[in-house]
Amino acid sequence: MLKNRIIPCLDVKNGRVVKGINFVELKDAGDPVEQAKIYSDGGADEICFLDITASNENRDTIIDIVRKTAKECFVPLTVGGGVRTIQNITDLLLAGADKVSINTAAVKDVNFVREASKKFGSQCIVVAIDAKKVSDGKWEVFTHGGRNKTKIDAVEFAKQVEANGAGEILLTSMDRDGTKSGYDVELLKTITDSTNIPVIASGGVGTLDHLCDGIVKGGASAVLAASIFHYGEYKIKEAKEYLNSKNVSVRL
Amino acid sequence: MNVTIVDYQSGNISSVINSFTEVAKGKVNLEVTSDIKKIKSSDKIVLPGQGSFKSCVDSLNSINGLVETLKEFTMTNKKPLLGICVGLQMFADVGYEEAETKGLGWISGKVSKIDNQKGKFKLPHIGWNEIEIQKESKIFKDIKNKSHMYFVHSYQFIPEDKSVISSTTDYSSKIVCSVEKDNLFGTQFHPEKSDKIGLKIIDNFLKL
């Protein structure tokens, strides 16, 4: 049976982890490579780097981090943030990323998703959708970290990226992100029901029950979380054992 | 010992290189190349493959003499080769991804899309799934039954002779996830991304 994945996400800015794990044993709490290794050793099913570096000049920094991480972590590595061109994807994959996550560039032109999945295969193209509720049962796609409205319906857009070859959808609720009040389960359920590709739930995790809800109620294939793992509130292993106790199948 | 990872521009092989490099450290001389001479003089070959069946076969064919060299290596000289993902799928006679495409024909069978049972099963089959060992395989030495491996694929290899199947996994039906036939080894899952247990499989292959 296919297991539900737990994916810790590390936000990286100018080569340093923002909101990193606060473990005393860490030599350098800002080192993304070291943190990724801790997650991977702790049983993470996949690791996600989100590059939130504002400027383009620093793109080489994330490449270097990916290169170092890929030499030490032997679980899938997904990298997102600022992926705008085929060259960006090539650079990340050559550095050792297994998947790239495309956000704004996919919204700007969905053909980019098609071009990328044709060139590299659907298996490594994740489309990150940031959605915000606009009315009952309606969500709109936002870009630029939730700052810009697009007037695009999130459900329609999800179907569209699937049709254009996306292998997975990373769905973040902008209403819930950072609130620790749980995933937007209704949004998740709507998207997982309307698409046939795996959906990764993101945005709002504060407790282990939230992870459970994302999978059981939302229908997500994987759950992504940042802060509950970063601050050491829960270890990956605890999260998995908890899910297992709730009859959610995970890789133990 | 010289082991060659065949680099035929089949997409992203960085992870394969990284994991083999990690396991091979100080023990095995690892080459990543499409150089025919180097491939001929290798003791073992790793054939990765990402993207579609068609694009991988096309890439193999685009390198002059490569397919013949691989055939001689495996079929005549009977030296070990490990195919990973589409690398395994290409052992088949024919594949149906994108368009009907002739495979290498080393193990009779076809590669067709996983039946998603009208959307009940999401495709690609992405993530960790348990393998059910069907027969003893040299690359499964010290690998427990129901170990978790990492998968990313939408197509499956269906061999005619079921005795080549060394393990299956459950996703909509029993999917073939590894084969062993004489000196030919193949995994549908990605040992290079399957954590320590995956590295163990790589180690087993390198120790053959």
GROMACS .gro file of C-alpha atoms in nm:
model
  460
    1MET     CA    1   0.000   0.000   0.000
    2LEU     CA    2   0.124   0.346  -0.090
    3LYS     CA    3   0.220   0.540   0.220
    4ASN     CA    4   0.127   0.897   0.298
    5ARG     CA    5   0.432   1.118   0.294
    6ILE     CA    6   0.551   1.362   0.557
    7ILE     CA    7   0.751   1.643   0.404
    8PRO     CA    8   0.934   1.894   0.621
    9CYS     CA    9   0.992   2.222   0.440
   10LEU     CA   10   1.291   2.446   0.495
   11ASP     CA   11   1.268   2.812   0.401
   12VAL     CA   12   1.603   2.929   0.275
   13LYS     CA   13   1.700   3.292   0.236
   14ASN     CA   14   2.038   3.394   0.101
   15GLY     CA   15   2.167   3.047   0.179
   16ARG     CA   16   2.050   3.041   0.537
   17VAL     CA   17   1.753   2.863   0.693
   18VAL     CA   18   1.489   3.101   0.817
   19LYS     CA   19   1.294   2.970   1.115
   20GLY     CA   20   1.526   2.674   1.152
   21ILE     CA   21   1.520   2.383   1.393
   22ASN     CA   22   1.613   2.503   1.735
   23PHE     CA   23   1.810   2.203   1.849
   24VAL     CA   24   2.096   2.248   2.086
   25GLU     CA   25   2.304   1.984   1.912
   26LEU     CA   26   2.311   2.184   1.591
   27LYS     CA   27   2.650   2.327   1.514
   28ASP     CA   28   2.504   2.588   1.288
   29ALA     CA   29   2.129   2.640   1.315
   30GLY     CA   30   2.121   2.827   0.986
   31ASP     CA   31   2.285   2.562   0.775
   32PRO     CA   32   2.025   2.410   0.540
   33VAL     CA   33   2.241   2.108   0.459
   34GLU     CA   34   2.277   2.010   0.822
   35GLN     CA   35   1.905   2.056   0.887
   36ALA     CA   36   1.805   1.854   0.583
   37LYS     CA   37   2.031   1.574   0.704
   38ILE     CA   38   1.861   1.576   1.045
   39TYR     CA   39   1.522   1.546   0.878
   40SER     CA   40   1.634   1.274   0.646
   41ASP     CA   41   1.794   1.074   0.929
   42GLY     CA   42   1.476   1.128   1.129
   43GLY     CA   43   1.261   0.954   0.869
   44ALA     CA   44   1.137   1.238   0.648
   45ASP     CA   45   0.986   1.090   0.332
   46GLU     CA   46   1.100   1.380   0.124
   47ILE     CA   47   1.264   1.716   0.186
   48CYS     CA   48   1.151   2.047   0.049
   49PHE     CA   49   1.358   2.363   0.014
   50LEU     CA   50   1.176   2.682  -0.052
   51ASP     CA   51   1.413   2.953  -0.168
   52ILE     CA   52   1.275   3.283  -0.053
   53THR     CA   53   1.578   3.482  -0.159
   54ALA     CA   54   1.445   3.802  -0.304
   55SER     CA   55   1.712   3.879  -0.557
   56ASN     CA   56   1.810   3.691  -0.868
   57GLU     CA   57   2.180   3.741  -0.804
   58ASN     CA   58   2.174   3.490  -0.525
   59ARG     CA   59   2.039   3.198  -0.725
   60ASP     CA   60   2.375   3.025  -0.717
   61THR     CA   61   2.348   2.999  -0.342
   62ILE     CA   62   2.050   2.763  -0.353
   63ILE     CA   63   2.217   2.558  -0.626
   64ASP     CA   64   2.518   2.511  -0.404
   65ILE     CA   65   2.297   2.408  -0.110
   66VAL     CA   66   2.109   2.157  -0.324
   67ARG     CA   67   2.438   2.014  -0.448
   68LYS     CA   68   2.569   1.962  -0.094
   69THR     CA   69   2.240   1.826   0.040
   70ALA     CA   70   2.200   1.578  -0.245
   71LYS     CA   71   2.534   1.424  -0.158
   72GLU     CA   72   2.418   1.349   0.195
   73CYS     CA   73   2.044   1.288   0.180
   74PHE     CA   74   1.915   0.991  -0.014
   75VAL     CA   75   1.547   1.071  -0.006
   76PRO     CA   76   1.369   1.283  -0.267
   77LEU     CA   77   1.451   1.651  -0.266
   78THR     CA   78   1.207   1.912  -0.396
   79VAL     CA   79   1.317   2.268  -0.454
   80GLY     CA   80   1.096   2.567  -0.517
   81GLY     CA   81   1.112   2.942  -0.519
   82GLY     CA   82   1.204   3.158  -0.817
   83VAL     CA   83   1.182   2.880  -1.075
   84ARG     CA   84   1.104   3.078  -1.387
   85THR     CA   85   1.295   2.927  -1.678
   86ILE     CA   86   1.390   2.592  -1.825
   87GLN     CA   87   1.748   2.683  -1.739
   88ASN     CA   88   1.652   2.729  -1.370
   89ILE     CA   89   1.509   2.377  -1.372
   90THR     CA   90   1.810   2.229  -1.551
   91ASP     CA   91   2.044   2.389  -1.296
   92LEU     CA   92   1.848   2.257  -0.998
   93LEU     CA   93   1.816   1.905  -1.137
   94LEU     CA   94   2.183   1.889  -1.229
   95ALA     CA   95   2.267   1.999  -0.876
   96GLY     CA   96   2.073   1.698  -0.745
   97ALA     CA   97   1.714   1.811  -0.693
   98ASP     CA   98   1.463   1.538  -0.780
   99LYS     CA   99   1.169   1.768  -0.833
  100VAL     CA  100   1.121   2.138  -0.880
  101SER     CA  101   0.821   2.333  -0.773
  102ILE     CA  102   0.691   2.605  -1.001
  103ASN     CA  103   0.461   2.876  -0.875
  104THR     CA  104   0.437   3.223  -1.029
  105ALA     CA  105   0.580   3.115  -1.365
  106ALA     CA  106   0.305   2.853  -1.398
  107VAL     CA  107   0.034   3.108  -1.330
  108LYS     CA  108   0.184   3.354  -1.576
  109ASP     CA  109   0.194   3.095  -1.850
  110VAL     CA  110   0.067   2.743  -1.807
  111ASN     CA  111   0.257   2.645  -2.123
  112PHE     CA  112   0.569   2.666  -1.913
  113VAL     CA  113   0.440   2.365  -1.715
  114ARG     CA  114   0.382   2.176  -2.036
  115GLU     CA  115   0.722   2.264  -2.174
  116ALA     CA  116   0.894   2.168  -1.849
  117SER     CA  117   0.712   1.837  -1.807
  118LYS     CA  118   0.776   1.746  -2.168
  119LYS     CA  119   1.144   1.818  -2.132
  120PHE     CA  120   1.209   1.670  -1.786
  121GLY     CA  121   0.912   1.435  -1.733
  122SER     CA  122   0.603   1.491  -1.519
  123GLN     CA  123   0.769   1.308  -1.231
  124CYS     CA  124   0.986   1.606  -1.148
  125ILE     CA  125   0.741   1.890  -1.207
  126VAL     CA  126   0.542   2.006  -0.908
  127VAL     CA  127   0.311   2.305  -0.942
  128ALA     CA  128   0.272   2.508  -0.625
  129ILE     CA  129  -0.069   2.671  -0.598
  130ASP     CA  130  -0.128   2.941  -0.338
  131ALA     CA  131  -0.502   2.978  -0.289
  132LYS     CA  132  -0.717   3.214  -0.088
  133LYS     CA  133  -1.088   3.179  -0.019
  134VAL     CA  134  -1.298   3.443  -0.193
  135SER     CA  135  -1.647   3.312  -0.127
  136ASP     CA  136  -1.822   2.993  -0.025
  137GLY     CA  137  -1.661   2.706  -0.215
  138LYS     CA  138  -1.448   2.945  -0.425
  139TRP     CA  139  -1.076   2.999  -0.402
  140GLU     CA  140  -0.855   3.231  -0.602
  141VAL     CA  141  -0.493   3.174  -0.703
  142PHE     CA  142  -0.242   3.421  -0.559
  143THR     CA  143   0.120   3.474  -0.657
  144HIS     CA  144   0.433   3.638  -0.516
  145GLY     CA  145   0.396   3.473  -0.178
  146GLY     CA  146   0.029   3.561  -0.151
  147ARG     CA  147   0.063   3.930  -0.233
  148ASN     CA  148  -0.081   3.937  -0.584
  149LYS     CA  149  -0.435   3.846  -0.686
  150THR     CA  150  -0.480   3.674  -1.021
  151LYS     CA  151  -0.858   3.633  -1.057
  152ILE     CA  152  -0.787   3.271  -1.152
  153ASP     CA  153  -1.008   3.006  -0.994
  154ALA     CA  154  -0.790   2.763  -0.797
  155VAL     CA  155  -0.989   2.451  -0.889
  156GLU     CA  156  -0.986   2.533  -1.260
  157PHE     CA  157  -0.618   2.611  -1.241
  158ALA     CA  158  -0.543   2.279  -1.068
  159LYS     CA  159  -0.719   2.094  -1.349
  160GLN     CA  160  -0.532   2.299  -1.603
  161VAL     CA  161  -0.186   2.224  -1.463
  162GLU     CA  162  -0.273   1.855  -1.448
  163ALA     CA  163  -0.375   1.865  -1.814
  164ASN     CA  164  -0.044   2.033  -1.892
  165GLY     CA  165   0.165   1.759  -1.738
  166ALA     CA  166   0.224   1.856  -1.374
  167GLY     CA  167   0.312   1.545  -1.174
  168GLU     CA  168   0.197   1.682  -0.841
  169ILE     CA  169   0.027   1.983  -0.687
  170LEU     CA  170   0.162   2.154  -0.378
  171LEU     CA  171  -0.144   2.331  -0.242
  172THR     CA  172  -0.104   2.608   0.012
  173SER     CA  173  -0.393   2.785   0.178
  174MET     CA  174  -0.294   3.149   0.211
  175ASP     CA  175  -0.569   3.195   0.469
  176ARG     CA  176  -0.416   2.933   0.692
  177ASP     CA  177  -0.044   2.971   0.623
  178GLY     CA  178   0.136   3.069   0.942
  179THR     CA  179  -0.178   3.051   1.157
  180LYS     CA  180  -0.127   2.703   1.302
  181SER     CA  181  -0.504   2.656   1.284
  182GLY     CA  182  -0.492   2.359   1.048
  183TYR     CA  183  -0.510   2.303   0.672
  184ASP     CA  184  -0.806   2.441   0.478
  185VAL     CA  185  -0.959   2.094   0.452
  186GLU     CA  186  -1.246   2.207   0.233
  187LEU     CA  187  -1.005   2.353  -0.022
  188LEU     CA  188  -0.796   2.037  -0.011
  189LYS     CA  189  -1.093   1.808  -0.054
  190THR     CA  190  -1.223   2.012  -0.346
  191ILE     CA  191  -0.889   2.001  -0.527
  192THR     CA  192  -0.813   1.635  -0.452
  193ASP     CA  193  -1.160   1.539  -0.578
  194SER     CA  194  -1.123   1.738  -0.900
  195THR     CA  195  -0.778   1.613  -1.000
  196ASN     CA  196  -0.613   1.275  -1.057
  197ILE     CA  197  -0.259   1.363  -0.956
  198PRO     CA  198  -0.120   1.357  -0.602
  199VAL     CA  199  -0.177   1.668  -0.391
  200ILE     CA  200   0.058   1.782  -0.116
  201ALA     CA  201  -0.121   1.975   0.159
  202SER     CA  202   0.045   2.286   0.295
  203GLY     CA  203  -0.027   2.587   0.513
  204GLY     CA  204  -0.155   2.601   0.867
  205VAL     CA  205  -0.024   2.298   1.053
  206GLY     CA  206  -0.010   2.349   1.427
  207THR     CA  207  -0.077   2.002   1.565
  208LEU     CA  208  -0.035   1.641   1.462
  209ASP     CA  209  -0.412   1.614   1.425
  210HIS     CA  210  -0.388   1.869   1.147
  211LEU     CA  211  -0.157   1.637   0.953
  212CYS     CA  212  -0.412   1.361   1.002
  213ASP     CA  213  -0.698   1.583   0.880
  214GLY     CA  214  -0.507   1.678   0.565
  215ILE     CA  215  -0.482   1.313   0.467
  216VAL     CA  216  -0.805   1.164   0.602
  217LYS     CA  217  -1.047   1.453   0.545
  218GLY     CA  218  -0.863   1.643   0.272
  219GLY     CA  219  -0.752   1.344   0.065
  220ALA     CA  220  -0.392   1.465   0.040
  221SER     CA  221  -0.123   1.216  -0.064
  222ALA     CA  222   0.140   1.400   0.135
  223VAL     CA  223   0.152   1.660   0.408
  224LEU     CA  224   0.403   1.939   0.422
  225ALA     CA  225   0.482   2.134   0.735
  226ALA     CA  226   0.745   2.380   0.842
  227SER     CA  227   0.724   2.531   1.185
  228ILE     CA  228   0.601   2.233   1.389
  229PHE     CA  229   0.918   2.052   1.291
  230HIS     CA  230   1.150   2.351   1.288
  231TYR     CA  231   1.093   2.449   1.643
  232GLY     CA  232   1.134   2.093   1.758
  233GLU     CA  233   0.775   2.076   1.882
  234TYR     CA  234   0.748   1.744   1.712
  235LYS     CA  235   0.998   1.515   1.554
  236ILE     CA  236   0.918   1.349   1.223
  237LYS     CA  237   0.913   1.013   1.397
  238GLU     CA  238   0.654   1.132   1.651
  239ALA     CA  239   0.436   1.263   1.371
  240LYS     CA  240   0.455   0.930   1.191
  241GLU     CA  241   0.384   0.727   1.501
  242TYR     CA  242   0.085   0.946   1.574
  243LEU     CA  243  -0.054   0.907   1.223
  244ASN     CA  244   0.004   0.534   1.243
  245SER     CA  245  -0.193   0.522   1.568
  246LYS     CA  246  -0.480   0.689   1.379
  247ASN     CA  247  -0.467   0.419   1.111
  248VAL     CA  248  -0.306   0.648   0.856
  249SER     CA  249  -0.047   0.443   0.673
  250VAL     CA  250   0.302   0.588   0.685
  251ARG     CA  251   0.653   0.459   0.632
  252LEU     CA  252   0.785   0.375   0.978
  253MET     CA  253   3.613  -0.307  -1.040
  254ASN     CA  254   3.485  -0.061  -1.298
  255VAL     CA  255   3.119   0.033  -1.293
  256THR     CA  256   2.968   0.261  -1.553
  257ILE     CA  257   2.654   0.466  -1.516
  258VAL     CA  258   2.536   0.519  -1.870
  259ASP     CA  259   2.483   0.889  -1.932
  260TYR     CA  260   2.269   0.907  -2.245
  261GLN     CA  261   2.097   1.238  -2.172
  262SER     CA  262   1.793   1.062  -2.032
  263GLY     CA  263   1.707   1.337  -1.791
  264ASN     CA  264   1.817   1.383  -1.437
  265ILE     CA  265   2.072   1.125  -1.325
  266SER     CA  266   2.235   1.333  -1.051
  267SER     CA  267   2.070   1.132  -0.776
  268VAL     CA  268   2.189   0.805  -0.927
  269ILE     CA  269   2.541   0.942  -0.947
  270ASN     CA  270   2.531   1.073  -0.590
  271SER     CA  271   2.407   0.751  -0.434
  272PHE     CA  272   2.640   0.523  -0.629
  273THR     CA  273   2.930   0.754  -0.545
  274GLU     CA  274   2.838   0.731  -0.178
  275VAL     CA  275   2.825   0.350  -0.181
  276ALA     CA  276   3.123   0.304  -0.413
  277LYS     CA  277   3.356   0.519  -0.201
  278GLY     CA  278   3.702   0.368  -0.209
  279LYS     CA  279   3.574   0.030  -0.330
  280VAL     CA  280   3.468   0.071  -0.687
  281ASN     CA  281   3.584   0.285  -0.974
  282LEU     CA  282   3.277   0.467  -1.097
  283GLU     CA  283   3.242   0.625  -1.442
  284VAL     CA  284   2.955   0.831  -1.575
  285THR     CA  285   2.976   0.826  -1.950
  286SER     CA  286   2.829   0.730  -2.285
  287ASP     CA  287   3.173   0.647  -2.422
  288ILE     CA  288   3.139   0.311  -2.596
  289LYS     CA  289   3.497   0.204  -2.522
  290LYS     CA  290   3.459   0.270  -2.152
  291ILE     CA  291   3.127   0.088  -2.141
  292LYS     CA  292   3.281  -0.214  -2.314
  293SER     CA  293   3.561  -0.236  -2.062
  294SER     CA  294   3.331  -0.204  -1.759
  295ASP     CA  295   3.254  -0.489  -1.525
  296LYS     CA  296   2.902  -0.367  -1.451
  297ILE     CA  297   2.660  -0.120  -1.595
  298VAL     CA  298   2.389   0.094  -1.446
  299LEU     CA  299   2.119   0.205  -1.688
  300PRO     CA  300   1.910   0.486  -1.540
  301GLY     CA  301   1.609   0.635  -1.715
  302GLN     CA  302   1.377   0.927  -1.653
  303GLY     CA  303   1.104   1.081  -1.858
  304SER     CA  304   0.903   0.879  -2.104
  305PHE     CA  305   0.979   0.534  -2.247
  306LYS     CA  306   0.992   0.686  -2.593
  307SER     CA  307   1.227   0.970  -2.501
  308CYS     CA  308   1.465   0.728  -2.327
  309VAL     CA  309   1.469   0.482  -2.617
  310ASP     CA  310   1.520   0.770  -2.861
  311SER     CA  311   1.810   0.901  -2.653
  312LEU     CA  312   1.974   0.556  -2.642
  313ASN     CA  313   1.936   0.519  -3.016
  314SER     CA  314   2.079   0.863  -3.082
  315ILE     CA  315   2.419   0.756  -2.952
  316ASN     CA  316   2.594   0.564  -3.223
  317GLY     CA  317   2.667   0.203  -3.129
  318LEU     CA  318   2.532   0.230  -2.776
  319VAL     CA  319   2.242  -0.014  -2.807
  320GLU     CA  320   2.464  -0.275  -2.979
  321THR     CA  321   2.730  -0.231  -2.711
  322LEU     CA  322   2.478  -0.277  -2.431
  323LYS     CA  323   2.337  -0.583  -2.603
  324GLU     CA  324   2.679  -0.738  -2.640
  325PHE     CA  325   2.758  -0.655  -2.277
  326THR     CA  326   2.445  -0.820  -2.139
  327MET     CA  327   2.347  -1.085  -2.392
  328THR     CA  328   2.682  -1.210  -2.521
  329ASN     CA  329   2.922  -1.133  -2.237
  330LYS     CA  330   2.657  -1.190  -1.970
  331LYS     CA  331   2.789  -0.913  -1.748
  332PRO     CA  332   2.562  -0.758  -1.482
  333LEU     CA  333   2.344  -0.463  -1.567
  334LEU     CA  334   2.103  -0.280  -1.339
  335GLY     CA  335   1.820  -0.086  -1.500
  336ILE     CA  336   1.643   0.173  -1.287
  337CYS     CA  337   1.288   0.295  -1.354
  338VAL     CA  338   1.263   0.352  -1.731
  339GLY     CA  339   1.604   0.183  -1.746
  340LEU     CA  340   1.424  -0.135  -1.639
  341GLN     CA  341   1.120  -0.070  -1.857
  342MET     CA  342   1.337  -0.056  -2.167
  343PHE     CA  343   1.423  -0.427  -2.120
  344ALA     CA  344   1.078  -0.491  -2.270
  345ASP     CA  345   0.991  -0.553  -2.637
  346VAL     CA  346   0.757  -0.258  -2.657
  347GLY     CA  347   0.635   0.044  -2.463
  348TYR     CA  348   0.318   0.247  -2.505
  349GLU     CA  349   0.408   0.581  -2.344
  350GLU     CA  350   0.362   0.876  -2.587
  351ALA     CA  351   0.364   0.640  -2.883
  352GLU     CA  352   0.418   0.270  -2.945
  353THR     CA  353   0.795   0.233  -2.920
  354LYS     CA  354   1.022  -0.065  -2.964
  355GLY     CA  355   1.225  -0.146  -2.652
  356LEU     CA  356   1.554  -0.334  -2.617
  357GLY     CA  357   1.375  -0.670  -2.618
  358TRP     CA  358   1.600  -0.830  -2.355
  359ILE     CA  359   1.308  -0.961  -2.149
  360SER     CA  360   0.988  -1.033  -2.342
  361GLY     CA  361   0.700  -0.818  -2.236
  362LYS     CA  362   0.540  -0.478  -2.264
  363VAL     CA  363   0.523  -0.151  -2.074
  364SER     CA  364   0.177  -0.006  -2.035
  365LYS     CA  365  -0.001   0.248  -1.821
  366ILE     CA  366  -0.108   0.154  -1.470
  367ASP     CA  367  -0.484   0.107  -1.454
  368ASN     CA  368  -0.596   0.388  -1.223
  369GLN     CA  369  -0.943   0.233  -1.192
  370LYS     CA  370  -1.126   0.540  -1.316
  371GLY     CA  371  -0.938   0.784  -1.098
  372LYS     CA  372  -0.945   0.576  -0.782
  373PHE     CA  373  -0.567   0.566  -0.787
  374LYS     CA  374  -0.376   0.885  -0.849
  375LEU     CA  375  -0.108   0.878  -1.115
  376PRO     CA  376   0.189   0.911  -1.114
  377HIS     CA  377   0.234   0.650  -0.842
  378ILE     CA  378   0.455   0.873  -0.628
  379GLY     CA  379   0.592   0.790  -0.288
  380TRP     CA  380   0.694   0.506  -0.061
  381ASN     CA  381   0.543   0.167  -0.109
  382GLU     CA  382   0.619  -0.178   0.026
  383ILE     CA  383   0.781  -0.439  -0.191
  384GLU     CA  384   0.667  -0.797  -0.175
  385ILE     CA  385   0.955  -1.023  -0.254
  386GLN     CA  386   0.853  -1.293  -0.502
  387LYS     CA  387   1.179  -1.476  -0.538
  388GLU     CA  388   1.529  -1.462  -0.408
  389SER     CA  389   1.729  -1.196  -0.586
  390LYS     CA  390   2.098  -1.125  -0.543
  391ILE     CA  391   2.031  -0.753  -0.507
  392PHE     CA  392   1.788  -0.820  -0.221
  393LYS     CA  393   2.048  -0.976   0.007
  394ASP     CA  394   1.964  -0.863   0.364
  395ILE     CA  395   1.658  -0.672   0.240
  396LYS     CA  396   1.351  -0.759   0.441
  397ASN     CA  397   1.021  -0.840   0.277
  398LYS     CA  398   0.784  -0.541   0.285
  399SER     CA  399   1.067  -0.289   0.289
  400HIS     CA  400   0.969   0.057   0.173
  401MET     CA  401   1.102   0.186  -0.157
  402TYR     CA  402   1.048   0.516  -0.335
  403PHE     CA  403   0.847   0.510  -0.657
  404VAL     CA  404   0.767   0.768  -0.925
  405HIS     CA  405   0.604   0.628  -1.236
  406SER     CA  406   0.279   0.592  -1.428
  407TYR     CA  407   0.377   0.295  -1.646
  408GLN     CA  408   0.459  -0.061  -1.552
  409PHE     CA  409   0.659  -0.344  -1.702
  410ILE     CA  410   0.455  -0.659  -1.768
  411PRO     CA  411   0.692  -0.946  -1.852
  412GLU     CA  412   0.558  -1.252  -2.033
  413ASP     CA  413   0.761  -1.490  -1.824
  414LYS     CA  414   0.649  -1.425  -1.467
  415SER     CA  415   0.946  -1.613  -1.325
  416VAL     CA  416   1.169  -1.310  -1.386
  417ILE     CA  417   0.970  -1.108  -1.131
  418SER     CA  418   1.163  -1.069  -0.806
  419SER     CA  419   0.921  -0.834  -0.630
  420THR     CA  420   0.586  -0.663  -0.673
  421THR     CA  421   0.412  -0.375  -0.505
  422ASP     CA  422   0.047  -0.308  -0.449
  423TYR     CA  423  -0.098  -0.010  -0.634
  424SER     CA  424  -0.429  -0.070  -0.806
  425SER     CA  425  -0.294  -0.417  -0.883
  426LYS     CA  426   0.025  -0.611  -0.819
  427ILE     CA  427   0.279  -0.401  -1.002
  428VAL     CA  428   0.610  -0.553  -1.103
  429CYS     CA  429   0.872  -0.356  -0.917
  430SER     CA  430   1.185  -0.557  -0.977
  431VAL     CA  431   1.313  -0.830  -1.207
  432GLU     CA  432   1.611  -1.059  -1.218
  433LYS     CA  433   1.696  -1.270  -1.518
  434ASP     CA  434   2.046  -1.417  -1.520
  435ASN     CA  435   2.276  -1.114  -1.530
  436LEU     CA  436   1.995  -0.864  -1.583
  437PHE     CA  437   1.859  -0.672  -1.285
  438GLY     CA  438   1.599  -0.403  -1.283
  439THR     CA  439   1.405  -0.198  -1.031
  440GLN     CA  440   1.097   0.008  -1.103
  441PHE     CA  441   1.154   0.194  -0.776
  442HIS     CA  442   1.447   0.426  -0.717
  443PRO     CA  443   1.706   0.265  -0.489
  444GLU     CA  444   1.904   0.589  -0.513
  445LYS     CA  445   1.618   0.773  -0.342
  446SER     CA  446   1.510   0.498  -0.103
  447ASP     CA  447   1.715   0.599   0.196
  448LYS     CA  448   1.955   0.353   0.362
  449ILE     CA  449   1.767   0.049   0.241
  450GLY     CA  450   1.803   0.169  -0.117
  451LEU     CA  451   2.175   0.221  -0.070
  452LYS     CA  452   2.191  -0.139   0.053
  453ILE     CA  453   2.046  -0.258  -0.278
  454ILE     CA  454   2.308  -0.055  -0.462
  455ASP     CA  455   2.573  -0.207  -0.239
  456ASN     CA  456   2.442  -0.555  -0.318
  457PHE     CA  457   2.465  -0.484  -0.688
  458LEU     CA  458   2.818  -0.347  -0.659
  459LYS     CA  459   2.922  -0.656  -0.460
  460LEU     CA  460   2.791  -0.907  -0.716
   0.00000   0.00000   0.00000
